[in-house]
Structures are given as structure tokens and as C-alpha cells.
XYZ file of C-alpha atoms in Angstrom:
723
model
C 88.612 96.567 132.955
C 88.254 98.962 130.052
C 90.489 101.651 128.599
C 89.900 104.629 126.321
C 92.999 105.490 124.319
C 93.993 108.796 122.775
C 91.688 109.682 119.930
C 92.202 111.511 116.663
C 90.151 113.567 114.246
C 88.634 111.761 111.278
C 86.984 114.781 109.621
C 85.307 118.092 110.284
C 81.580 118.490 110.771
C 79.333 120.251 108.283
C 77.767 123.431 109.754
C 74.024 123.107 110.293
C 71.236 125.499 111.213
C 70.313 123.305 114.175
C 73.020 123.643 116.877
C 71.912 120.326 118.430
C 72.514 118.369 115.185
C 76.040 117.315 114.216
C 75.251 117.170 110.500
C 76.103 113.451 110.297
C 73.253 111.226 109.176
C 75.113 108.007 109.856
C 78.374 106.044 109.853
C 78.481 102.574 108.314
C 81.111 99.977 107.482
C 82.577 99.859 103.995
C 83.581 96.218 103.656
C 87.052 96.917 105.119
C 87.862 97.032 108.824
C 89.805 100.260 108.237
C 87.149 102.011 106.113
C 83.949 103.767 107.187
C 81.192 105.348 105.123
C 80.123 108.766 106.440
C 76.891 110.394 105.237
C 76.375 114.048 106.113
C 73.589 116.535 105.620
C 75.513 118.519 102.985
C 74.413 116.096 100.242
C 77.636 114.061 100.306
C 78.745 110.494 101.023
C 82.438 109.941 101.827
C 84.600 106.871 102.398
C 87.405 107.443 104.917
C 90.475 105.364 105.680
C 90.431 105.514 109.464
C 94.102 104.799 110.160
C 95.229 107.632 107.833
C 92.304 109.990 108.542
C 92.066 110.522 104.793
C 89.036 110.521 102.485
C 89.390 107.869 99.789
C 86.429 108.865 97.643
C 83.354 111.051 97.877
C 80.076 111.503 96.019
C 77.624 114.412 96.102
C 74.058 114.679 94.874
C 72.845 117.661 92.854
C 71.753 120.956 94.335
C 68.118 120.689 95.357
C 68.337 116.958 96.105
C 68.473 115.749 99.709
C 69.984 112.596 101.164
C 67.299 111.347 103.545
C 69.033 108.341 105.156
C 72.595 107.080 105.717
C 74.279 105.349 102.789
C 75.214 101.673 103.236
C 77.616 99.290 101.515
C 76.317 96.046 100.044
C 79.101 93.535 100.649
C 77.475 90.903 98.437
C 77.920 92.837 95.183
C 80.289 95.627 96.317
C 77.801 98.460 95.755
C 76.724 101.560 97.657
C 73.053 102.321 98.324
C 71.456 105.577 99.447
C 67.981 107.159 99.462
C 67.397 110.690 98.194
C 64.207 112.716 98.513
C 62.570 109.872 100.512
C 61.661 107.781 97.454
C 64.649 107.619 95.072
C 66.943 104.601 95.546
C 70.438 105.175 94.134
C 72.960 102.351 93.623
C 76.555 102.860 92.461
C 79.986 101.264 92.579
C 83.316 102.485 93.848
C 84.595 103.510 90.406
C 81.526 105.610 89.561
C 82.474 109.275 89.566
C 79.026 110.858 89.271
C 76.348 109.450 91.551
C 73.639 111.118 89.464
C 74.570 109.005 86.433
C 74.415 105.755 88.386
C 71.399 103.469 88.655
C 68.334 104.954 90.358
C 64.733 103.883 90.885
C 61.735 105.668 92.368
C 59.583 103.637 94.780
C 55.931 104.132 95.661
C 56.280 104.969 99.391
C 58.608 106.975 101.626
C 61.701 105.066 102.756
C 62.972 105.511 106.309
C 66.280 103.630 106.113
C 68.294 101.049 104.253
C 69.664 98.508 106.745
C 72.729 96.418 105.986
C 75.101 93.977 107.678
C 78.217 92.114 106.446
C 77.412 89.266 104.050
C 73.702 90.122 104.168
C 71.401 91.514 101.510
C 70.337 95.082 102.376
C 66.812 95.560 103.685
C 64.636 98.615 102.963
C 62.470 99.851 105.850
C 59.593 102.141 104.860
C 58.145 104.828 107.116
C 54.874 102.890 107.220
C 56.691 99.900 108.782
C 56.790 97.691 105.664
C 60.045 95.876 104.836
C 61.464 94.731 101.494
C 64.709 93.167 100.379
C 66.608 95.591 98.158
C 66.809 93.302 95.126
C 63.099 92.470 95.157
C 62.235 96.158 95.529
C 64.446 97.222 92.630
C 62.946 94.478 90.450
C 59.537 96.187 90.803
C 60.047 99.695 92.233
C 56.383 100.709 91.942
C 55.014 97.670 93.770
C 52.359 98.525 96.388
C 53.616 98.966 99.958
C 51.292 97.917 102.780
C 50.634 99.987 105.904
C 51.996 98.162 108.958
C 51.912 100.927 111.586
C 48.835 102.353 113.211
C 47.727 105.958 112.883
C 50.168 108.477 114.446
C 52.719 105.679 115.054
C 56.250 106.883 114.208
C 59.477 104.880 113.944
C 62.165 106.204 116.319
C 64.987 103.644 115.923
C 65.863 100.689 113.713
C 68.639 98.159 113.148
C 69.451 94.927 111.341
C 70.990 92.224 113.507
C 72.306 88.792 112.570
C 71.341 86.035 115.008
C 71.576 82.254 114.589
C 72.570 82.643 110.927
C 69.421 84.663 110.235
C 68.651 88.334 109.880
C 66.224 90.104 112.180
C 65.040 93.678 111.687
C 64.211 95.537 114.892
C 62.525 98.926 115.006
C 60.906 100.840 117.843
C 57.905 103.136 117.460
C 56.075 105.779 119.463
C 52.324 106.364 119.513
C 50.715 108.868 121.870
C 53.354 108.396 124.556
C 53.446 104.600 124.265
C 56.483 102.758 122.887
C 56.518 99.541 120.878
C 59.130 97.211 119.419
C 58.708 95.281 116.163
C 60.790 92.185 115.361
C 60.742 91.093 111.699
C 62.169 87.686 110.802
C 62.457 86.391 107.232
C 62.717 82.608 107.600
C 59.918 82.094 108.340
C 58.506 85.501 107.435
C 57.018 86.741 110.722
C 56.471 90.117 112.360
C 55.960 90.326 116.141
C 54.910 93.504 117.950
C 55.912 94.141 121.576
C 54.794 96.815 124.001
C 57.328 98.336 126.393
C 56.313 98.221 130.032
C 55.441 101.681 131.314
C 56.266 102.988 134.759
C 55.824 106.454 136.261
C 59.574 106.631 136.981
C 60.520 105.937 133.356
C 60.138 108.671 130.784
C 60.874 108.562 127.050
C 63.788 106.359 125.932
C 66.770 108.300 124.617
C 68.726 105.534 122.922
C 68.585 101.875 121.900
C 71.287 99.277 121.313
C 70.927 95.599 120.437
C 73.176 92.542 120.478
C 72.757 88.835 119.752
C 73.943 86.384 122.393
C 73.175 82.752 123.288
C 70.311 82.423 120.845
C 68.557 85.562 122.117
C 68.418 89.211 121.146
C 69.337 91.525 124.002
C 67.861 95.010 123.654
C 69.187 97.828 125.830
C 67.208 101.049 126.201
C 68.487 104.155 127.961
C 66.046 106.556 129.626
C 66.299 110.243 130.491
C 66.406 109.500 134.241
C 69.649 107.574 133.757
C 68.168 104.065 133.944
C 69.509 101.524 131.496
C 67.096 98.634 131.040
C 67.542 95.341 129.221
C 64.926 93.243 127.446
C 65.499 89.745 126.095
C 63.746 88.574 122.915
C 63.896 84.794 122.398
C 64.374 84.164 118.707
C 62.206 81.067 118.672
C 59.181 82.783 120.171
C 59.607 85.582 117.656
C 59.548 83.026 114.892
C 56.241 81.512 115.990
C 54.356 84.510 114.654
C 52.177 85.027 117.722
C 49.200 87.251 117.061
C 48.515 90.469 118.948
C 50.791 92.731 120.933
C 53.103 90.965 123.359
C 54.409 92.494 126.576
C 58.143 93.173 126.589
C 59.539 92.629 130.109
C 62.596 94.580 131.121
C 64.928 94.747 134.068
C 67.267 97.435 135.323
C 70.946 96.945 134.454
C 72.515 100.278 135.344
C 71.628 103.642 136.883
C 73.702 106.490 135.482
C 74.204 109.814 137.287
C 72.092 112.586 135.791
C 72.964 115.596 137.923
C 70.089 118.036 138.305
C 66.882 117.028 136.556
C 66.619 114.584 133.678
C 68.787 114.277 130.601
C 67.277 115.717 127.451
C 69.580 113.744 125.164
C 72.137 110.953 125.262
C 73.327 107.824 123.495
C 74.558 104.392 124.575
C 76.196 101.525 122.668
C 76.784 98.022 124.051
C 80.439 97.021 123.600
C 80.286 93.460 124.933
C 78.410 91.375 127.476
C 79.529 93.549 130.379
C 80.498 96.974 129.034
C 78.525 99.951 127.767
C 79.714 103.212 126.150
C 77.686 106.342 127.000
C 77.802 109.996 125.918
C 76.153 113.145 127.345
C 75.816 111.738 130.864
C 77.918 113.528 133.519
C 80.941 112.038 135.206
C 79.937 111.056 138.773
C 82.807 113.117 140.222
C 82.982 116.057 137.826
C 79.842 118.035 138.563
C 77.147 118.669 136.007
C 79.353 118.674 132.897
C 77.868 116.423 130.204
C 80.769 116.545 127.723
C 82.027 113.070 128.648
C 82.458 109.773 126.861
C 82.342 106.966 129.425
C 82.551 103.185 129.564
C 80.555 101.503 132.347
C 80.589 97.962 133.655
C 76.954 96.834 133.772
C 77.707 93.798 135.956
C 79.301 95.722 138.817
C 77.826 99.232 138.371
C 81.262 100.853 138.013
C 82.750 103.513 135.774
C 85.666 101.871 133.957
C 86.991 104.732 131.798
C 86.002 108.254 130.836
C 87.237 111.040 128.602
C 86.166 114.671 128.540
C 85.576 115.811 124.974
C 86.190 119.339 123.733
C 83.105 121.217 122.618
C 79.472 120.170 122.615
C 78.898 116.410 122.465
C 76.041 115.447 120.172
C 73.804 112.525 121.081
C 75.356 110.230 118.481
C 77.733 107.329 118.984
C 78.911 104.503 116.721
C 81.179 101.535 117.435
C 83.092 99.426 114.888
C 86.076 97.115 115.413
C 87.342 98.500 118.716
C 86.809 102.171 117.825
C 84.162 104.629 118.970
C 83.065 107.371 116.575
C 81.781 110.483 118.339
C 80.915 113.903 116.848
C 81.660 116.826 119.160
C 82.402 120.494 118.696
C 83.315 120.877 115.039
C 84.960 117.481 114.455
C 84.244 113.763 114.277
C 86.673 111.934 116.575
C 87.765 108.308 116.621
C 88.461 106.917 120.107
C 90.098 103.453 120.249
C 89.120 101.384 123.270
C 89.758 98.014 124.851
C 87.530 95.954 127.150
C 88.941 93.068 129.140
C 87.089 90.158 130.688
C 84.825 91.360 133.447
C 85.564 90.410 137.052
C 84.869 92.047 140.396
C 88.575 92.571 141.083
C 89.089 94.291 137.750
C 85.956 96.397 138.109
C 87.112 97.727 141.486
C 90.700 98.305 140.339
C 92.054 95.533 142.594
C 93.238 93.147 139.904
C 96.862 92.176 140.475
C 99.081 93.697 137.808
C 102.277 95.644 137.414
C 102.432 98.993 139.159
C 102.616 100.858 135.858
C 99.231 99.415 134.905
C 97.434 99.787 138.225
C 94.202 101.711 138.155
C 91.662 103.021 140.644
C 88.257 103.091 138.984
C 85.415 105.440 139.864
C 82.083 104.124 141.058
C 78.939 105.513 142.632
C 80.263 105.262 146.152
C 83.750 106.702 145.683
C 84.882 110.006 147.263
C 84.418 113.181 145.200
C 87.426 114.124 143.086
C 87.121 117.705 144.322
C 88.859 116.710 147.550
C 92.358 117.510 146.401
C 94.067 116.916 149.726
C 96.787 114.273 149.372
C 98.508 112.171 152.018
C 102.288 111.898 151.727
C 104.373 108.824 152.435
C 105.147 109.857 156.025
C 101.489 110.360 156.947
C 101.423 114.157 156.848
C 98.783 115.949 154.761
C 99.803 118.236 151.922
C 97.526 120.768 150.223
C 97.817 122.995 147.192
C 98.467 125.954 149.495
C 101.963 124.679 150.252
C 104.695 126.738 148.677
C 106.992 125.410 146.010
C 109.941 125.614 148.392
C 108.187 123.309 150.848
C 107.476 120.831 148.074
C 111.136 120.849 147.047
C 112.308 119.923 150.530
C 109.847 117.024 150.838
C 111.224 114.243 148.644
C 108.379 111.899 149.523
C 105.606 114.053 148.011
C 103.021 112.079 146.114
C 102.268 114.465 143.302
C 98.726 115.147 142.159
C 97.609 117.234 139.212
C 96.562 120.064 141.538
C 99.881 120.153 143.417
C 101.818 120.051 140.170
C 99.668 122.849 138.716
C 100.555 125.087 141.687
C 104.224 124.286 141.174
C 104.000 125.120 137.458
C 102.390 128.505 138.132
C 105.243 129.837 140.312
C 108.222 127.478 140.097
C 111.486 127.896 138.213
C 112.053 125.954 134.997
C 114.403 123.384 136.592
C 112.084 122.827 139.550
C 109.061 122.365 137.301
C 110.866 119.922 135.013
C 111.946 117.852 138.027
C 108.405 117.885 139.408
C 106.962 116.748 136.066
C 109.524 113.942 135.927
C 108.517 112.723 139.398
C 104.813 113.060 138.581
C 105.095 110.947 135.425
C 107.046 108.258 137.276
C 104.568 108.118 140.190
C 101.262 108.277 138.309
C 99.638 105.014 137.121
C 99.235 104.787 133.380
C 95.448 104.839 133.432
C 95.452 108.038 135.507
C 98.215 109.542 133.393
C 95.970 109.195 130.354
C 93.924 112.191 131.533
C 96.581 113.924 133.628
C 99.182 114.260 130.837
C 96.952 116.590 128.859
C 96.104 118.686 131.913
C 99.774 119.099 132.813
C 100.672 119.997 129.224
C 97.977 122.682 129.178
C 99.330 124.198 132.403
C 102.881 124.237 131.028
C 101.789 125.853 127.771
C 99.701 128.452 129.604
C 102.647 129.510 131.790
C 105.004 129.555 128.780
C 102.666 131.851 126.846
C 102.464 134.410 129.653
C 106.095 134.204 130.875
C 108.703 134.715 128.150
C 111.468 133.447 130.451
C 109.708 130.145 131.106
C 109.916 127.297 128.607
C 110.322 123.728 130.022
C 111.706 121.951 126.953
C 112.556 118.733 128.831
C 109.102 118.567 130.438
C 107.422 118.805 127.034
C 109.616 116.034 125.658
C 108.835 113.861 128.687
C 105.075 114.302 128.246
C 105.370 113.603 124.519
C 107.034 110.279 125.320
C 103.840 109.167 127.039
C 101.247 107.799 124.572
C 98.532 110.103 125.916
C 99.111 113.416 124.151
C 97.677 114.497 120.829
C 97.033 117.833 119.168
C 93.375 117.997 120.162
C 94.313 117.524 123.834
C 96.811 120.395 123.809
C 96.299 122.417 120.601
C 98.640 125.268 121.618
C 101.725 123.073 122.104
C 102.911 122.986 118.479
C 102.347 126.733 117.842
C 104.302 127.455 121.038
C 107.159 125.175 119.930
C 107.266 126.947 116.561
C 107.377 130.325 118.277
C 110.314 129.145 120.386
C 111.989 127.462 117.361
C 111.924 124.200 119.318
C 112.068 121.833 116.355
C 112.942 118.906 118.630
C 109.460 119.062 120.162
C 107.961 119.547 116.686
C 109.705 116.424 115.387
C 108.433 114.199 118.212
C 104.944 115.687 117.876
C 104.898 114.919 114.154
C 105.849 111.338 114.941
C 103.139 110.656 117.543
C 100.281 113.131 116.883
C 97.719 111.583 114.519
C 95.470 114.656 114.365
C 97.643 117.647 113.422
C 95.491 120.119 111.462
C 96.584 121.034 107.962
C 97.030 124.690 108.972
C 99.516 123.720 111.687
C 101.328 121.350 109.307
C 101.831 124.188 106.821
C 102.933 126.572 109.579
C 105.581 124.053 110.648
C 106.675 123.533 107.047
C 106.992 127.266 106.495
C 109.029 127.703 109.682
C 111.360 124.832 108.757
C 111.965 126.144 105.239
C 112.546 129.711 106.464
C 115.131 128.681 109.088
C 118.684 128.602 107.807
C 120.828 125.500 108.076
C 123.247 127.447 110.279
C 120.528 128.108 112.855
C 119.654 124.405 112.917
C 123.181 123.202 113.690
C 122.476 123.321 117.428
C 119.345 121.152 117.247
C 119.202 117.704 118.839
C 116.887 115.586 116.703
C 115.854 111.948 116.546
C 118.967 109.887 115.811
C 117.211 107.286 113.670
C 115.937 109.872 111.217
C 119.356 111.485 111.177
C 120.973 108.158 110.283
C 118.529 107.665 107.437
C 119.125 111.133 106.005
C 122.884 110.774 106.342
C 122.866 107.400 104.614
C 120.597 108.740 101.889
C 122.864 111.675 101.095
C 125.898 109.384 100.896
C 124.264 106.792 98.618
C 126.010 106.466 95.273
C 125.229 104.512 92.124
C 127.704 102.060 90.728
C 129.132 103.070 87.328
C 127.283 100.321 85.520
C 123.970 101.641 86.930
C 124.449 105.201 85.710
C 122.800 104.673 82.360
C 119.656 103.010 83.646
C 118.312 102.521 87.144
C 116.957 99.250 88.600
C 113.361 100.421 88.395
C 113.689 101.470 84.791
C 114.225 105.174 85.501
C 116.598 106.974 83.191
C 118.061 110.387 84.074
C 116.583 113.311 82.212
C 119.715 113.929 80.193
C 119.351 110.501 78.596
C 115.761 111.108 77.443
C 114.973 111.742 73.811
C 113.908 115.331 74.481
C 116.478 117.567 76.116
C 115.582 120.579 78.183
C 116.339 124.161 77.325
C 119.115 124.373 79.908
C 122.471 126.004 79.119
C 124.794 123.999 76.916
C 127.552 123.810 79.508
C 125.404 122.237 82.167
C 123.796 119.964 79.576
C 127.173 118.624 78.472
C 128.150 118.062 82.087
C 125.029 115.999 82.555
C 125.954 113.939 79.509
C 129.316 113.086 81.063
C 127.802 112.301 84.463
C 124.103 111.500 84.124
C 123.508 111.565 87.872
C 125.287 114.855 88.446
C 122.048 116.744 87.873
C 120.629 117.883 91.241
C 121.986 114.844 93.103
C 123.324 116.904 95.980
C 120.871 117.547 98.797
C 119.657 121.173 98.594
C 119.133 121.426 102.378
C 121.167 120.539 105.420
C 121.022 117.263 107.301
C 118.852 118.547 110.160
C 116.408 120.384 107.931
C 115.958 117.320 105.718
C 115.164 115.205 108.805
C 112.390 117.650 109.753
C 111.032 117.790 106.203
C 110.809 113.993 106.172
C 108.541 114.137 109.222
C 106.262 116.625 107.464
C 106.055 114.350 104.420
C 104.740 111.501 106.589
C 102.034 113.535 108.325
C 98.401 112.589 107.665
C 96.413 115.237 105.827
C 93.402 115.886 103.623
C 94.207 117.220 100.142
C 91.198 119.528 100.151
C 92.114 121.081 103.508
C 95.872 121.256 102.928
C 95.842 122.932 99.513
C 94.656 126.420 100.622
C 97.323 126.618 103.336
C 100.122 125.625 100.941
C 99.448 128.846 99.048
C 100.883 130.746 102.040
C 104.396 129.503 101.182
C 106.644 131.994 99.434
C 108.098 131.229 96.012
C 111.666 130.629 97.335
C 110.260 128.211 99.928
C 108.281 126.345 97.275
C 111.296 126.079 94.990
C 113.512 124.833 97.827
C 110.941 122.244 98.873
C 110.486 121.074 95.264
C 114.238 120.738 94.901
C 114.367 118.574 98.001
C 111.482 116.424 96.774
C 113.301 116.090 93.439
C 116.415 114.960 95.311
C 114.430 112.332 97.196
C 112.830 111.181 93.960
C 116.210 110.635 92.321
C 117.541 108.782 95.341
C 114.478 106.579 95.542
C 114.828 105.847 91.840
C 118.142 104.226 92.717
C 116.350 102.102 95.343
C 118.547 103.689 97.975
C 116.017 103.314 100.834
C 115.981 99.526 100.466
C 119.503 99.433 101.860
C 118.756 101.703 104.825
C 117.212 100.283 107.997
C 114.811 102.810 109.547
C 111.306 102.734 110.943
C 110.146 106.129 109.677
C 111.004 107.021 106.110
C 108.776 108.764 103.558
C 107.443 106.576 100.772
C 107.640 107.325 97.066
C 103.865 107.794 97.059
C 104.086 110.443 99.794
C 106.841 112.267 97.907
C 104.866 112.380 94.675
C 101.690 113.449 96.489
C 103.494 116.460 97.931
C 104.977 117.336 94.530
C 101.481 117.336 93.036
C 100.079 119.443 95.872
C 102.833 122.051 95.556
C 102.381 122.278 91.797
C 98.605 122.588 92.181
C 98.966 125.382 94.737
C 101.665 127.408 92.910
C 101.617 126.321 89.274
C 100.854 129.749 87.797
C 103.594 131.437 89.807
C 106.140 128.699 89.114
C 105.562 128.972 85.367
C 106.229 132.723 85.437
C 109.207 132.767 87.824
C 112.558 132.281 86.111
C 114.203 130.641 89.133
C 111.644 127.836 89.069
C 112.054 126.982 85.400
C 114.827 124.445 85.918
C 113.191 122.421 88.697
C 109.789 122.379 86.982
C 111.384 121.272 83.712
C 113.295 118.494 85.464
C 110.175 117.295 87.235
C 108.413 117.198 83.883
C 111.142 114.951 82.496
C 111.000 112.659 85.519
C 107.274 112.176 85.066
C 107.721 111.653 81.336
C 110.315 108.927 81.936
C 107.991 107.113 84.312
C 105.113 107.338 81.821
C 107.379 105.875 79.161
C 108.397 103.034 81.471
C 104.766 102.331 82.323
C 103.846 102.250 78.628
C 106.543 99.634 78.026
C 105.286 97.534 80.936
C 101.751 97.675 79.582
C 102.971 96.117 76.338
C 104.116 92.959 78.102
C 101.260 92.886 80.615
C 99.476 90.104 78.747
C 102.584 87.942 78.651
C 103.235 88.483 82.338
C 99.658 87.505 83.148
C 100.123 84.363 81.081
C 103.221 83.449 83.063
C 101.336 84.015 86.280
C 98.511 81.715 85.205
C 100.782 78.981 83.845
C 100.503 75.594 85.495
C 103.074 75.343 88.256
C 101.812 72.218 89.946
C 102.754 69.817 87.154
C 105.527 67.387 87.952
C 108.269 67.785 85.349
C 110.707 65.516 87.109
C 114.230 66.502 88.002
C 114.993 68.377 84.785
C 113.014 70.199 82.128
C 113.492 72.745 79.375
C 110.504 74.996 78.742
C 110.212 77.508 75.889
C 107.968 80.529 76.543
C 107.129 82.852 73.649
C 106.408 86.493 74.480
C 104.289 88.255 71.846
């Protein structure tokens, strides 16, 4: 059994002149299971936090310089390594801002790749086939590099694999139509060359993947005719340093469907002992379309899971910690997956499990999916030509996507919503994973062409399944905004991990422009409503008015007073928390704004769209953020139990983004003077608090390092001097 879960967008792809190239040179680990290092052809290296889809840091080489291989992370000394212009090795740390000012060394031969693995020293592979450890190469950059490969022999693929506590470098080469595999071991230092067996039925290999298991290296090679072959390299024989070229036996593990002719491109990655992920090979029941990501069971020759990807799928695929990274169209997507222990019952979908988890898996011998005729519970046969009225009278209909699509095209809103409800209840979860998006697209399409048709309940029902995201149905949120359906928007913000920044700003603008009176009829998530209600009713005790638990003092108590009118200033002196402590928006609008604050975004992509907000909308949003800041300064959220509440960091990030996008206008507009001045005082008070904490940092560190394991008996008096 294997499952592909709903994916999300990690980043956009850099436009390239070659339409067949995604622009990504490579994706590597960054020492953290939630971080990946992405190298693209636009001269940049970026670290992304996968769970937040946010870039953490990025470095770019100068104009005219070219990154010629993927950057890697050296886990031994926490450094990044990349090659520019084939011969320049650059090494830098996370806190280095300018990569050009970091350490660099020019070597004497062209470098193909830098290979790295966790807790292993990086290895440099030259185009001529020579290999050096990074440290030894940097100690003498101009050392002579020997020629290992023969004339016209070119490296096509390489990897570093850890087996039996030792590192082995594998790289395959091509020479005049023949293919070879080199295995380099370091202890002892041996290099063994293998020749792939050639057969008339096998053409050029498209992709390689390697894994270490049971003391052997298992190499999988995928060919353009759909054959997946496996070769086993015993580590001990590789270590003997046998002379000459050794034959590399292989045996067929899987035959993938190829449609008409042979595949010109494709990629495969081994997930475990039994499962393989493949891209650019057609689904066996979906015609000649190649835009599929699939997981196959190699033991039982069955298709376990598949997902159609939007746009052109490039022949690149990476796998780290239960996630597949696949560039397609204009984005790089992350697809979580899960593979269970392989058994014949599971592979054929016959494993005993609850009905909600049952699954019928496709294989080579299954019936084509194009046969959309469905048998009902009483044995009669129903087709998509049946009218909606006939479907309504037959309570035992087993709904399919095709039958439901016909109902959506002509049925009334109530009938469609009932049909969707029945379909969701009847469909197994693994089938619903694909079907939910198809149904949502049909509903959105009908709603866009028929102004009198909008199935609000059906949208909410589909959103409650875990199988919808923005990339699956990109028109759903714009449609909900057009219909002022903020209930759908709220749920979408809670579950969609891939909402584009343009859509986020469109939602924000619509929320801010809608009056509180219009929102009184909305039915929103009760938990968020409880949080907002509790937040607006939170009060400080009288003894806390002068100074808050986190050290925050109201602006009126600061040394510098603002240039506000005297009357309001004196009022603030009598009641320090009276300044802007009432929520500037209604309860329902604040609940929606809180969802926007918690949405994942990229600063660089969000900033241009924020400039579309009008000045009154910016001021209102800043006032609400100021209100949240004051409430959080009282530690109000610590007394409120809720799963989804914005953090102080998210609040301050949005304040900074708004000020960056509209600073010039806010400085010139009179209505914004008060809120900007107050925000300035809030920041100043926090800086002052931080400066005071820095003064006692040394003493606090001393307390932390003090001996706590000594036995002082039952009673002791200890004097600690703070300097």
C-alpha cells in the first residue's frame, strides 16, 4: 500500500530559454528534516522551510558568474559548498550575507559535482572521473588531477551512498553508445568499473537510483521502453579492487506503460524495498498523458497511487523524509507520501481494513477507466445519459465522478448538494483523493457560468475532506470572494497550504472593504470566534496598568510623548491602557483577519500585492494589528484556549510588510499619523526592554551555568551577586 497526499507549492520556477529544463539544478538537505537547499539556474542558492513554504535565506553570485552544480550542506562543519564557473569552489556559512566575500578557491580541473551525505565529508567529483575529499582539495587547490575516464567518455549520473558505515561514490558514464558504472570506495581506496549489459530491446537509460540494503548496493536503472532493471553490487567484491572492466548483471523488476513509442524523458526514485516513484510515464488507464506522478509496487507489478500534475512535468524528482519534490508547470511542488509494508493483499487492494480506507488499486490487467458504466445496488446498469430526475428517484445509486458531473451540469442547487453529500459518503478515501478536486472543478465551472447556481454547502463539504488545495481548484477562492462567501474563505485559509500571495491580498482587500454590518449574517468557525471574543473582553488588573508582565509599558508612560492633542494625552495619563484598546473592527471581521495573518507567504512575492490596498484599508489593518499587539503585550492569549491564533511574530511581520509597502504614503497622510506614531513608540519600548535585558545577560548566563548537582543538604542559603 502507498498513498500520495495533497501537495503544496514550495516556490516558483525560474524561467529558462529551454522549455524542457525546469531551471532547478538540484535539491539537497540542509541539516534539518524540514529544510531543503534549492539551487537554480538564476545564480541563486536558497534555503526553504518546507512546512511553511518560506525561504529562510538566499545567496546570489555576481552577474557574469554561473553556478555549475547544485550546492550542498556540509553537516560536519555547518557550511555550504557550491561550484561556480566549473573551477571555483565557494564555501560559506549561514550567517554570511555576501557569498562573493566568503572563502573561495580555484582548482586545476573542471568539477562536475560536489557530493554530500549526512555526517559525511563532502566529495568532489571532477568531469575527468577523478575524486577528492573537499578538505584535501582545498588544502592544495592547484594539485594535479588525473584522467580516469577514456576518450569521449562522459559522466551522466552520480551519487554518494553510505553503506556498511562507509561511503561509496557511484557514477555512470556513456561512451559511443555503451554505458558503464564506476564504484569508488575509500577504505580501502579502490575504483571498480562495470559495463552494463546491452540488449537490442534496451535503449539508453533515462534515470538511475541507488539504495544500500543487506550489505549490498542496489542500483535501479529506468529505460525509455519502460523497463526498470536492478543490478546488485556486492560491497566486498568492490573493495577487492579487481582489475579490468567487470560485467554488471541486471534483471527486470518492472515494466511501465509507455503508450505509443518510447519515452524521451523520465525519472524514477526508489522509496523503499518494494516501492518506486516515477514521473513522465503515462497512467495505464488514462491514455497517453504523461503528466503523472506515480508510485509502483515492484514486487507485485501494481500501481499503488498516482496524481496528475498541472502543467508540464520535468524529468526531475527528489525524495527526502517522506516527501517528493517535483517541478512542473511554473512551480516546485512538495507531495507527501506514505508506503506501508508490501503484501499481495495490500497490493491488490484486498487488505482487510475499515470501509473508509478501502482502496482498489490499478494494475496492468485492470479494466480501462474509460468504461464509466456503473452497476447499482439492485443490479440495474446506470449510465451518464440518465436524467437528473431518474437519479433522484433511485436512492440506491452508487455515484461515480461522471454521474455526479452530469448532475452538476443540469441539477438544481439542492439536488446537487444532496448528490455531493452522498458521493462523499460512498467514495473510499483513496478514490476521493482524486475525485474531490474533479468535483470541485465541476461545481466552480457551473457557478461561473450560472449566476443563480452557487452550492455553498457542497463547497464546505468538499473542504472538510483533506484532499483539496488551491492548486487543485485555483478558481474556488476567487469565486468565493466574488460571492462574498467568507465562510468558504475562512475554511480554505485554514486548510490550504499553497494559497498564492495575490489571492491572499485579494481576500484581505475584500475583508477590509466589507462593512461590519454586511458581515453580521456570516456563520464562521466558532473556535476562532471564541478566541476573538475573549480577546476583546480581556482586561488588565489595576496593578498591571503601569507595567505589563513582559516589560511593555504603554506609550504614554514613555519618556518621549507624542505630538497628539493635549486632551487625549491627559486621558492616556489617567488610563494608560485607554489608548486604542478597543478593537477597531467587528468580531466577524477580526476572525477573518486572524486567518489571513496565519497564512504562509513569501515576503518578496507578497510585498508588490500589498501595494494594491487603499490608504484607509492600510490604516484600518494597522490599527487592528496595533490592537492585537497591545493585547498580546498583556499576555492575553495565554489564558485563551484555541488551536489557531496568530503569534506575536506573525503580527509584527505583517506590520513590517505594511509599512514597507506604504511607508511614503503613510508619512504624508494626516489620518495615519497617530497609528504610525504609536507603532513607533511600541517598537521603541521593546528596544528599551531588550537593552535592559542585554545588561543582565552575563549574569543570567552565569546562573544557568551554576552547579546544580551539588548536594547542599536539606537547607542552604546562597548569595548571588549580579554585576
